[in-house]
Short mmCIF file of C-alpha atoms and ligand atoms in Angstrom, two decimals:
data_model
loop_
_atom_site.label_atom_id
_atom_site.label_comp_id
_atom_site.label_asym_id
_atom_site.label_seq_id
_atom_site.Cartn_x
_atom_site.Cartn_y
_atom_site.Cartn_z
CA MET A 296 -30.91 -0.64 35.82
CA LEU A 297 -33.16 2.26 34.92
CA LEU A 298 -34.70 1.98 31.46
CA ILE A 299 -36.43 5.01 29.95
CA GLU A 300 -39.18 5.01 27.36
CA VAL A 301 -39.97 8.26 25.55
CA ILE A 302 -43.25 8.36 23.62
CA ALA A 303 -43.88 10.78 20.75
CA ASN A 304 -47.28 12.28 19.90
CA ASN A 305 -47.69 9.81 17.02
CA GLY A 306 -47.12 6.85 19.35
CA ALA A 307 -43.54 6.09 18.25
CA VAL A 308 -41.31 5.11 21.20
CA GLY A 309 -37.63 5.33 22.00
CA TRP A 310 -35.72 3.44 24.68
CA GLY A 311 -32.69 4.45 26.71
CA GLU A 312 -30.68 3.20 29.64
CA CYS A 313 -28.98 4.92 32.56
CA TYR A 314 -25.83 3.59 34.24
CA GLY A 315 -25.86 4.26 37.96
CA PRO A 316 -28.12 3.63 40.97
CA ALA A 317 -31.53 3.16 39.32
CA GLU A 318 -33.79 4.66 41.97
CA VAL A 319 -31.72 7.83 42.19
CA THR A 320 -31.52 8.31 38.41
CA GLN A 321 -35.23 7.56 38.22
CA SER A 322 -35.89 10.41 40.62
CA ALA A 323 -33.67 12.74 38.55
CA VAL A 324 -35.71 11.87 35.47
CA THR A 325 -39.21 12.05 36.94
CA SER A 326 -38.70 14.93 39.36
CA PHE A 327 -36.51 17.09 37.17
CA TYR A 328 -35.74 16.42 33.51
CA ALA A 329 -38.86 14.76 32.11
CA THR A 330 -41.15 17.76 32.55
CA ARG A 331 -38.58 19.98 30.87
CA LEU A 332 -38.46 17.75 27.78
CA LEU A 333 -42.21 17.39 27.31
CA GLY A 334 -43.40 19.15 24.17
CA LEU A 335 -39.97 19.29 22.46
CA ASP A 336 -39.43 17.94 18.96
CA PRO A 337 -37.73 14.53 19.48
CA ILE A 338 -35.64 15.01 16.32
CA GLN A 339 -33.79 17.86 18.05
CA THR A 340 -31.55 15.77 20.28
CA ASP A 341 -28.86 18.42 20.78
CA LYS A 342 -31.50 20.97 21.74
CA ALA A 343 -33.02 18.55 24.26
CA TRP A 344 -29.58 17.75 25.69
CA SER A 345 -28.68 21.42 26.03
CA LYS A 346 -31.97 22.15 27.77
CA CYS A 347 -31.27 19.41 30.35
CA TRP A 348 -27.68 20.59 30.76
CA GLN A 349 -28.53 24.26 31.11
CA SER A 350 -31.39 23.66 33.55
CA SER A 351 -29.19 21.72 35.99
CA LEU A 352 -25.75 23.20 35.32
CA ASP A 353 -25.24 24.55 38.83
CA TYR A 354 -25.38 21.13 40.50
CA ALA A 355 -25.23 18.43 37.82
CA ARG A 356 -22.12 19.04 35.73
CA ARG A 357 -21.06 15.45 36.53
CA GLY A 358 -22.52 12.51 38.41
CA ILE A 359 -25.81 10.75 38.71
CA MET A 360 -27.92 13.46 37.09
CA MET A 361 -25.68 13.26 34.02
CA GLY A 362 -26.44 9.52 34.05
CA ALA A 363 -30.13 10.44 33.88
CA ILE A 364 -29.50 12.82 30.96
CA SER A 365 -27.60 9.98 29.25
CA GLY A 366 -30.58 7.62 29.35
CA LEU A 367 -32.99 10.31 28.17
CA ASP A 368 -30.63 11.24 25.35
CA MET A 369 -30.26 7.59 24.30
CA ALA A 370 -34.06 7.21 24.26
CA LEU A 371 -34.39 10.34 22.13
CA TRP A 372 -31.79 9.05 19.64
CA ASP A 373 -33.67 5.75 19.43
CA LEU A 374 -36.92 7.65 18.86
CA LYS A 375 -35.31 9.94 16.28
CA GLY A 376 -34.02 6.89 14.40
CA LYS A 377 -37.47 5.33 14.38
CA LEU A 378 -39.15 8.57 13.25
CA LEU A 379 -36.60 8.93 10.43
CA ASN A 380 -36.56 5.18 9.70
CA THR A 381 -32.77 5.19 10.05
CA PRO A 382 -30.37 3.18 12.24
CA LEU A 383 -28.26 5.08 14.75
CA ALA A 384 -24.98 4.22 12.99
CA GLU A 385 -26.14 6.26 9.99
CA LEU A 386 -27.41 9.11 12.17
CA MET A 387 -24.07 9.17 13.98
CA GLY A 388 -22.29 9.97 10.74
CA GLY A 389 -22.41 6.78 8.68
CA ARG A 390 -21.60 3.13 8.94
CA PHE A 391 -17.95 2.23 8.36
CA ARG A 392 -18.44 -1.47 9.09
CA ASP A 393 -21.21 -4.01 9.67
CA LYS A 394 -19.35 -6.41 11.94
CA LEU A 395 -17.55 -5.76 15.19
CA PRO A 396 -15.24 -8.18 16.94
CA CYS A 397 -16.15 -8.35 20.64
CA TYR A 398 -13.98 -8.81 23.65
CA ALA A 399 -15.26 -10.88 26.54
CA THR A 400 -15.44 -9.08 29.86
CA GLY A 401 -15.64 -11.35 32.88
CA MET A 402 -13.18 -13.14 35.10
CA TYR A 403 -14.59 -11.43 38.20
CA TYR A 404 -13.28 -12.49 41.59
CA LYS A 405 -15.11 -15.06 43.65
CA GLU A 406 -14.63 -16.02 47.27
CA MET A 407 -12.19 -18.97 47.12
CA PRO A 408 -8.53 -19.73 47.87
CA GLU A 409 -6.20 -17.82 45.53
CA GLN A 410 -4.77 -20.67 43.43
CA LYS A 411 -8.26 -22.14 42.98
CA LEU A 412 -9.48 -18.73 41.93
CA ILE A 413 -6.71 -18.34 39.35
CA ASP A 414 -7.53 -21.79 37.96
CA ALA A 415 -11.23 -20.88 37.78
CA LEU A 416 -10.55 -17.55 36.05
CA VAL A 417 -8.22 -19.15 33.50
CA LYS A 418 -10.85 -21.81 32.83
CA GLU A 419 -13.49 -19.13 32.35
CA ALA A 420 -11.31 -17.19 29.88
CA LYS A 421 -10.53 -20.36 27.94
CA ALA A 422 -14.25 -21.09 27.69
CA TYR A 423 -14.92 -17.66 26.10
CA ASN A 424 -12.01 -18.26 23.75
CA ALA A 425 -13.47 -21.64 22.78
CA LYS A 426 -16.80 -19.90 22.05
CA GLY A 427 -15.05 -17.72 19.49
CA PHE A 428 -13.92 -14.67 21.44
CA LYS A 429 -10.41 -13.81 20.32
CA ALA A 430 -10.08 -11.10 22.99
CA MET A 431 -10.68 -11.24 26.75
CA LYS A 432 -10.39 -8.70 29.54
CA ILE A 433 -9.49 -9.82 33.03
CA LYS A 434 -9.74 -8.07 36.38
CA VAL A 435 -6.62 -7.19 38.31
CA GLY A 436 -6.37 -5.26 41.56
CA LYS A 437 -6.81 -7.93 44.25
CA ASN A 438 -3.25 -7.83 45.57
CA LEU A 439 0.02 -7.44 43.72
CA ALA A 440 1.29 -11.02 44.11
CA PHE A 441 -2.04 -12.47 43.01
CA ASP A 442 -2.34 -10.04 40.12
CA LYS A 443 1.10 -10.93 38.74
CA LYS A 444 0.40 -14.63 38.98
CA LEU A 445 -2.98 -14.26 37.29
CA ILE A 446 -1.50 -12.22 34.43
CA THR A 447 1.28 -14.74 33.71
CA GLU A 448 -0.94 -17.81 34.05
CA MET A 449 -3.57 -16.24 31.82
CA ARG A 450 -1.00 -15.58 29.10
CA LYS A 451 0.44 -19.08 29.45
CA ALA A 452 -3.03 -20.59 28.99
CA LEU A 453 -3.96 -18.34 26.07
CA PRO A 454 -0.73 -17.67 24.16
CA LYS A 455 -2.41 -16.28 21.04
CA ALA A 456 -5.39 -14.41 22.49
CA GLN A 457 -5.70 -10.66 22.71
CA LEU A 458 -5.73 -9.93 26.45
CA MET A 459 -6.48 -6.78 28.40
CA ALA A 460 -6.52 -6.05 32.14
CA ASP A 461 -8.76 -3.76 34.17
CA SER A 462 -7.87 -2.73 37.73
CA ASN A 463 -10.87 -0.44 38.34
CA HIS A 464 -8.50 2.17 39.82
CA ALA A 465 -6.90 -0.21 42.33
CA TYR A 466 -3.29 1.01 42.34
CA ASP A 467 -1.14 3.93 43.33
CA LEU A 468 1.52 5.07 40.87
CA PRO A 469 4.43 2.78 41.94
CA GLU A 470 2.11 -0.26 42.03
CA ALA A 471 0.68 0.61 38.62
CA VAL A 472 4.23 0.78 37.23
CA GLU A 473 4.99 -2.66 38.69
CA ILE A 474 1.84 -4.29 37.30
CA GLY A 475 2.12 -2.41 34.01
CA GLN A 476 5.56 -3.92 33.45
CA VAL A 477 4.21 -7.44 34.01
CA LEU A 478 1.33 -6.75 31.61
CA ASP A 479 3.79 -5.48 29.02
CA GLU A 480 6.05 -8.54 29.41
CA ASN A 481 3.00 -10.72 28.88
CA LYS A 482 1.90 -8.78 25.79
CA PHE A 483 -1.41 -7.48 27.11
CA ASP A 484 -3.10 -4.97 24.81
CA TRP A 485 -4.15 -2.35 27.35
CA PHE A 486 -4.10 -1.53 31.05
CA GLU A 487 -7.51 -0.18 32.06
CA GLU A 488 -8.07 2.24 34.93
CA PRO A 489 -4.70 1.57 36.57
CA LEU A 490 -5.15 4.75 38.65
CA SER A 491 -7.91 6.76 40.27
CA PRO A 492 -9.82 8.97 37.84
CA GLU A 493 -9.18 11.79 40.31
CA PHE A 494 -5.51 11.95 39.27
CA PRO A 495 -5.38 12.55 35.51
CA SER A 496 -1.83 13.92 35.72
CA LEU A 497 -0.58 10.58 37.09
CA TYR A 498 -1.60 8.89 33.83
CA LYS A 499 1.04 10.87 32.01
CA GLN A 500 3.67 9.93 34.59
CA LEU A 501 2.66 6.27 34.35
CA SER A 502 2.74 6.30 30.55
CA GLU A 503 6.34 7.55 30.66
CA LYS A 504 7.41 4.60 32.81
CA ILE A 505 5.68 1.67 31.04
CA ASN A 506 5.01 0.66 27.45
CA ILE A 507 1.49 -0.74 27.56
CA PRO A 508 -1.35 1.54 26.31
CA LEU A 509 -3.47 3.04 29.09
CA ALA A 510 -7.27 3.05 28.89
CA THR A 511 -9.71 4.96 31.07
CA GLY A 512 -12.87 7.04 31.09
CA GLU A 513 -15.79 4.89 32.25
CA CYS A 514 -16.12 7.19 35.33
CA GLU A 515 -15.77 10.33 33.24
CA GLN A 516 -18.55 12.36 31.69
CA THR A 517 -19.16 15.08 29.10
CA ARG A 518 -16.91 16.66 26.48
CA TRP A 519 -15.46 18.93 29.16
CA GLY A 520 -14.57 16.07 31.47
CA PHE A 521 -12.87 14.13 28.67
CA GLN A 522 -11.12 17.25 27.41
CA GLN A 523 -9.49 17.67 30.83
CA LEU A 524 -8.72 13.97 31.17
CA LEU A 525 -7.15 13.64 27.72
CA ASP A 526 -5.38 17.00 27.78
CA ALA A 527 -3.41 15.78 30.79
CA GLY A 528 -1.85 13.17 28.48
CA GLY A 529 -0.86 9.53 28.93
CA VAL A 530 -4.22 7.98 27.94
CA GLN A 531 -4.29 6.13 24.60
CA ILE A 532 -7.83 4.75 24.81
CA ALA A 533 -10.84 6.74 26.05
CA GLN A 534 -13.77 4.70 27.33
CA PRO A 535 -16.96 6.75 27.67
CA ASP A 536 -20.08 4.80 28.65
CA LEU A 537 -22.99 5.89 26.46
CA ALA A 538 -25.42 5.32 29.34
CA TYR A 539 -23.41 7.60 31.64
CA CYS A 540 -21.09 9.99 29.77
CA GLY A 541 -23.98 12.19 28.64
CA GLY A 542 -25.54 9.80 26.10
CA PRO A 543 -24.90 9.29 22.38
CA SER A 544 -24.99 13.08 21.82
CA GLU A 545 -22.07 13.60 24.16
CA ALA A 546 -20.21 10.43 23.11
CA ILE A 547 -19.96 11.83 19.57
CA LYS A 548 -18.43 15.04 20.89
CA ILE A 549 -16.00 13.05 23.05
CA ARG A 550 -15.06 11.06 19.94
CA THR A 551 -14.21 14.30 18.14
CA ILE A 552 -12.07 15.56 21.02
CA ALA A 553 -10.26 12.22 21.24
CA SER A 554 -9.70 12.18 17.48
CA SER A 555 -8.14 15.64 17.61
CA LEU A 556 -5.64 14.31 20.16
CA GLY A 557 -4.92 10.99 18.43
CA VAL A 558 -6.68 8.99 21.16
CA LYS A 559 -8.81 5.93 20.34
CA VAL A 560 -12.36 5.64 21.72
CA ILE A 561 -13.70 2.26 22.80
CA PRO A 562 -16.89 2.65 24.86
CA HIS A 563 -17.36 1.04 28.24
CA VAL A 564 -20.42 -1.26 28.02
CA TRP A 565 -22.08 -2.78 31.03
CA GLY A 566 -25.78 -3.26 31.47
CA THR A 567 -28.59 -4.11 29.08
CA MET A 568 -28.83 -4.59 25.30
CA LEU A 569 -29.77 -0.91 24.89
CA ASN A 570 -26.32 0.28 25.91
CA MET A 571 -24.73 -2.57 23.94
CA ALA A 572 -26.63 -1.57 20.79
CA ALA A 573 -25.79 2.11 21.32
CA ALA A 574 -22.08 1.22 21.60
CA ALA A 575 -22.30 -1.03 18.52
CA HIS A 576 -23.76 1.83 16.45
CA PHE A 577 -21.13 4.17 17.86
CA LEU A 578 -18.24 1.87 16.93
CA GLY A 579 -19.88 1.01 13.61
CA SER A 580 -19.72 4.71 12.77
CA THR A 581 -16.23 5.38 14.16
CA PHE A 582 -13.46 6.19 11.72
CA CYS A 583 -10.33 4.36 12.84
CA GLU A 584 -7.21 6.43 12.73
CA PRO A 585 -4.76 6.15 11.18
CA GLY A 586 -6.51 5.31 7.91
CA ARG A 587 -4.71 2.74 5.79
CA ALA A 588 -5.27 0.11 3.13
CA GLU A 589 -6.17 -2.50 5.72
CA PRO A 590 -7.54 -0.66 8.74
CA THR A 591 -8.04 -2.42 12.06
CA SER A 592 -11.54 -2.72 13.48
CA PRO A 593 -12.43 -1.33 16.89
CA ILE A 594 -13.59 -3.93 19.41
CA LEU A 595 -16.83 -3.94 21.36
CA GLU A 596 -16.96 -4.78 25.07
CA TYR A 597 -19.26 -7.71 25.79
CA ASP A 598 -19.86 -8.53 29.44
CA CYS A 599 -20.20 -12.31 29.53
CA THR A 600 -21.51 -12.66 33.09
CA PRO A 601 -25.08 -13.98 33.06
CA ASN A 602 -27.58 -11.11 33.10
CA PRO A 603 -31.25 -11.59 32.19
CA LEU A 604 -31.61 -7.81 31.80
CA ARG A 605 -29.17 -8.04 28.90
CA GLU A 606 -30.23 -11.31 27.30
CA ASP A 607 -33.82 -12.12 28.22
CA ILE A 608 -35.87 -8.93 28.20
CA PHE A 609 -35.31 -8.02 24.55
CA GLU A 610 -37.28 -9.12 21.51
CA LYS A 611 -34.21 -9.48 19.30
CA PRO A 612 -31.07 -9.23 21.45
CA LEU A 613 -27.79 -8.77 19.61
CA LYS A 614 -26.07 -12.12 19.35
CA VAL A 615 -22.36 -12.72 19.47
CA VAL A 616 -21.51 -15.26 16.81
CA LYS A 617 -17.92 -16.54 16.95
CA GLY A 618 -16.93 -13.42 18.83
CA ILE A 619 -18.56 -11.05 16.30
CA ILE A 620 -21.60 -8.77 16.64
CA THR A 621 -23.48 -7.34 13.67
CA VAL A 622 -24.22 -3.61 13.90
CA PRO A 623 -28.06 -3.43 13.89
CA VAL A 624 -29.78 -2.33 10.70
CA ASP A 625 -33.27 -1.69 12.10
CA PRO A 626 -34.25 1.96 12.74
CA GLY A 627 -33.01 3.58 15.95
CA LEU A 628 -31.05 1.37 18.32
CA GLY A 629 -32.46 -1.70 16.60
CA VAL A 630 -33.25 -3.50 19.86
CA CYS A 631 -36.46 -3.24 21.82
CA PRO A 632 -37.55 -4.61 25.21
CA ASP A 633 -40.22 -7.30 25.21
CA ARG A 634 -42.71 -5.62 27.54
CA LYS A 635 -44.11 -8.81 29.00
CA VAL A 636 -40.72 -10.25 29.92
CA MET A 637 -39.41 -6.87 31.02
CA ASN A 638 -42.37 -6.31 33.34
CA SER A 639 -41.54 -9.51 35.19
CA PHE A 640 -38.29 -7.79 36.28
CA CYS A 641 -39.87 -4.40 36.97
CA ILE A 642 -39.47 -3.11 40.52
CA GLN A 643 -40.78 0.42 40.18
CA LYS A 644 -42.36 2.29 37.31
CA THR A 645 -43.10 6.01 37.07
CA GLU A 646 -44.71 8.06 34.32
CA THR A 647 -44.61 11.73 33.40
CA ASP A 648 -46.99 13.29 30.91
CA LYS A 649 -48.38 16.64 29.94
CA GLY A 650 -51.41 16.23 32.20
MG1 MG B 873 -13.49 -1.02 33.35
#
């Protein structure tokens, strides 16, 4: 992971995180964007974002450099929050809720015979459920026979749980229809990345053939990318990653576009506590449509695979208690790396300053 620290003249600091290959994003930050941001007012996050965007528009409309902008933008939002003594949820428009139910992401494949693997994955999901997670997301996309068996055995083992499935774009259209039907029969809540992000028009075709809601967007970036993706139709849940989609600044714009099309936004979260906190503030400040007397709460993705960069390097990591996370109330992101512990994981550090 690449973590970014932005330091203001008065010594206040903001932290951000980039999703993507760390050394490459690091180079994009140090060799390109950082010098362009020096001297700007850190309160002016949209201005900083636009400067980055405009200065690299010809070759960085999507991809790794947008990942770098995302981390810088997140760090600036954290810094802005600290300078204004305000948590991000308030800066993003206002807190609608303090608690967020989380769904456990995990159930990754391991090298073992297929039936043993299914048993192990079911056991893992049951363990998260026993810890208090009411929702779990499994991986599908190994092979069709295995996937179907896993889906049905998972539902049999967890008859009341909210279950979702993520194929990480593993299927073509006929295969996605086949698996989508099995997911629907087993009452899964959404089918994530059934198809390649390169074929937005296939999502509409798929949605017309199956009943389960389709989710996608973790590979997509910027308001323009999501506009194209969602305009094509078929997607019910958009999943921007705040450490990759263009940062909190862009996630808010994506949320507005999605809202105008009646699409829900549930961020993709994978990485450290910085991205987790950013997503928690984002969901804490998301109005859930349709409004009603007893609105549902959006759910936050919580990757349950052991990761010291998520759990160990932060002073006050967000804790999941009985499947629930509290939206931070401290200024900015509300989580901060513990420098000493973080340094023990540091592979390469670079610094840019006015000198
Ligand atoms: Mg995914």
